[in-house]
Amino acid sequence: MPRVFRGPAAPEEARAVAAYLASLKPAASEGLADPAPWRLLAPPPAAAVAGTEVGPLFESLHCAACHTPPDVAQAEEGKIPLRHVREKFPDGALADFLRRPSARYHWIRMPDFRLTASEASALAEGLLKLAPAPEGGAAPPAPAEAALLEKGKGLVQSSGCLNCHPHSLENRSRAPQFDTFKPESWTRGCLATGSEAGGGAPDFTLAPGVVAGLRAVGATDRTSLQRHVPSEFASRESRLLRCTACHGQFDGFPAFDVLGGKLRPEWAAAFIGGQVDYKPRGERHPKGEPWLSARMPAFGPYAALLAPGMAESSGFAPSSPPPAAARPPDEALAAVGRKLLGKVGGFSCVSCHGVNAMPALEVFESEGINLALTGSRIRREYFQRWMRLPLAVDPSTKMPAYFDEEGHSPLTEVFEGDALRQLEAIWEFLKLGEKMTPPELGEAK
């Protein structure tokens, strides 16, 4: 947001615009239902263990990864301070915003955490309690005079506001068309420096390097601006969205730089966009205590562009082969893979991983993802690399290694312990997805 008004009249002009904007009534929003509960493959765990409830939402959602809390006076670099929420949001508006951040701006960087009405209200109440009172007290301002409102309305129309912000008012300050710019245009207006700065152009307080970069682009034919490079988009936007403020920082959050080579881009796009109806990891341990209370928020408009860019950044194609090219599961190999996941004659994967409707059996420290969800989520190449040596991919994983450096497993009765053939069999079973039948828990069949 640039500085639009300058000179002695700037404070009064800003006050007039603020008064006019405050007089506008937002369009009535339709009733927003609570998000549907997560779809569960296995039965939910028993009642929570007493005294182990999930902490406050500000903590469990890791809001501090992007925001400075309201009771902290000094904002941290790169974080948005919440100290002024009481000044910014009218009564009830903060909870509405938390439930649907993109309602007023589609490309907002604030993601959607699928908050219920009660969660949004609780989070808003906590933030507002911590925030200092607005300057001048909490009393609502007196209604503005009609003349001030009319002045503000005229300034909104004539100051360029409507070039960026949509509204039904007539726009009386059209900016020049971009394709009409001449070489000298790139030293005027918003890009003017020194004695040439000022005038009616907005002031974006651009750093000298940014000005130089924009002028360099202006000296070209500017066709590069029509180019879309998915990997560059992912690199730029993941930094601006602060993906690495959570990923790789907290327990249960995979490092961001491995995700492009791990996840199928189609699934990643759906997951980042909030279109997946299950959580890959449960919120509670099978015994009932909190497990991974954090939830991946939805970055709706960014998802379809981030996912292919993440894949390309890891050296993979931006999309998976078409479904017609996918081979259906090999039934014979899948049967072998089913046995290899079991407790009898297998690696006992079912101890830590649920398998479709069967929950994990003996989780001690770290529950794995339900294996019925694995084949649709991850790339086969990643599966092979992960299974051969999990610690090489994630040094903090609790996943054990079952194969030695020569590519053999201790289960020599299955394919003579050949790791590649055993992994192929497991993969064929994983391809069954939610059609898979859990391994037998008694004698091997």
Phi, psi and omega in degrees: 000119182277168170276122187263324186253141180225167174086181184301329183277354186303313181301318181290323178294317178297320179296321179294316178297316180299318180297318180294315181296323180292337181280345182286141178257123180298149178299139181299126180271142179292156180303134182253115181283154175297148177297150178295148177300153177300139175286130182248133175278315180259158179302146178294157179294166179296175181307147183300147176293135182302137176079010181235036179290155178298143183287183179305149185300323180302326179277312186291333177269359178057044179300329183291352175293334181239345186233146167274129183302156185298333183268011177254120186286322185267114179289141177278146182301132178085352181253150178270121180286146179254015185295336187252021184297329181289331177281327188278320190253127172294171180305128177083345186285329182295316179297320178297318180297318181296329180283329181214078185299330185270010183299325183256342181212110188300321186263023178298147181276345176290120184274173181259118182266011181057044181285140171282170179300318181291323178295315180297319179295318180295317180294317179297317180298318179296319180293317182292327178293324182280334184286142177292157179295146178300150176299135182088006178092173185267000182293141179294146180294153178292150179304138182285152178291152182300323181295321179293320179296319180294322177296316178298319178299316179296322179292322177299322181285328189255356186255008178092000182303321186279359172288336181243324184259120180290140176196161182283350179295155174288132179271118182253017181219069181286129176284154178300147176296139186299321184284358177264358182298135173259165182308320182287345179296335186277005174244007182240179175061232182298335184260008178290144179230164176062224184291343181278345182290159179112214182072209184267358182284146176293152182254110181268004183046050181287138176292153181306321180295324178292318178300315180298319180295317180295320178294325178295319176296319181298335180281352179263185176278356174065015176291339179297337180290344178269358183271135176243120177247107186306319181295324178291321177300313181296320180296315183290310187286328177295329176289316181291328178277356176060042180302321184280359174288339176247311184290125182086357182255327185242153179299130180092354179258109180297149177302139186294325188288350178264349190292325180296328178269353182262313190264143171295132186299327180293318178291319180300318180297317179294320182290313179297328181276001178077024183259002178265129189267014177223159172264127178303327176241141181287160178280341182229148173296151179306337178275353173115337183285158180304142184240286177230085186287340179295156177225141178289119179282166181263129174251068192319293187291340183277338193302311185294341179261327179293314188301309178295328178293321176297320179296313180296325179296335178262007176088017180248162176294151182287355178214157179280162175303151180301150182306328181297336181275349183282132179276133178297157181303139175281113188299319182294314179294322179299324178296321177293318179298322178299318179294321182295336179277345186278181182274333182256113180077014181226193183270001180061038178300333182292350176295319184249344182245133168289154177230100184058240184280354180267119180288164175301143191267319190220047182296130178256306185238322187218114178281137178272176179282145177302126187291343176292343181263354190286314186298329180276344186266312193252159178284150178296322180299320179292318179304315180298314182293318181297314184292327181292320181202085185302322183294337177289335180269317182223101183298344182261002185292151173264000181290124180281162175264134183250357185234144180272179184294338179273358178085036178234151176245165178288349180273073187288346180282350178250112180052034178055030178077011182291116185298314184298318181289323177294319178294325176298318179295317178297319181297321178298324177291319180296331179295342178291339179057228184283004173268356184288148175260128182302152179298155174292146180256352179260224179293145178298141181261000000 
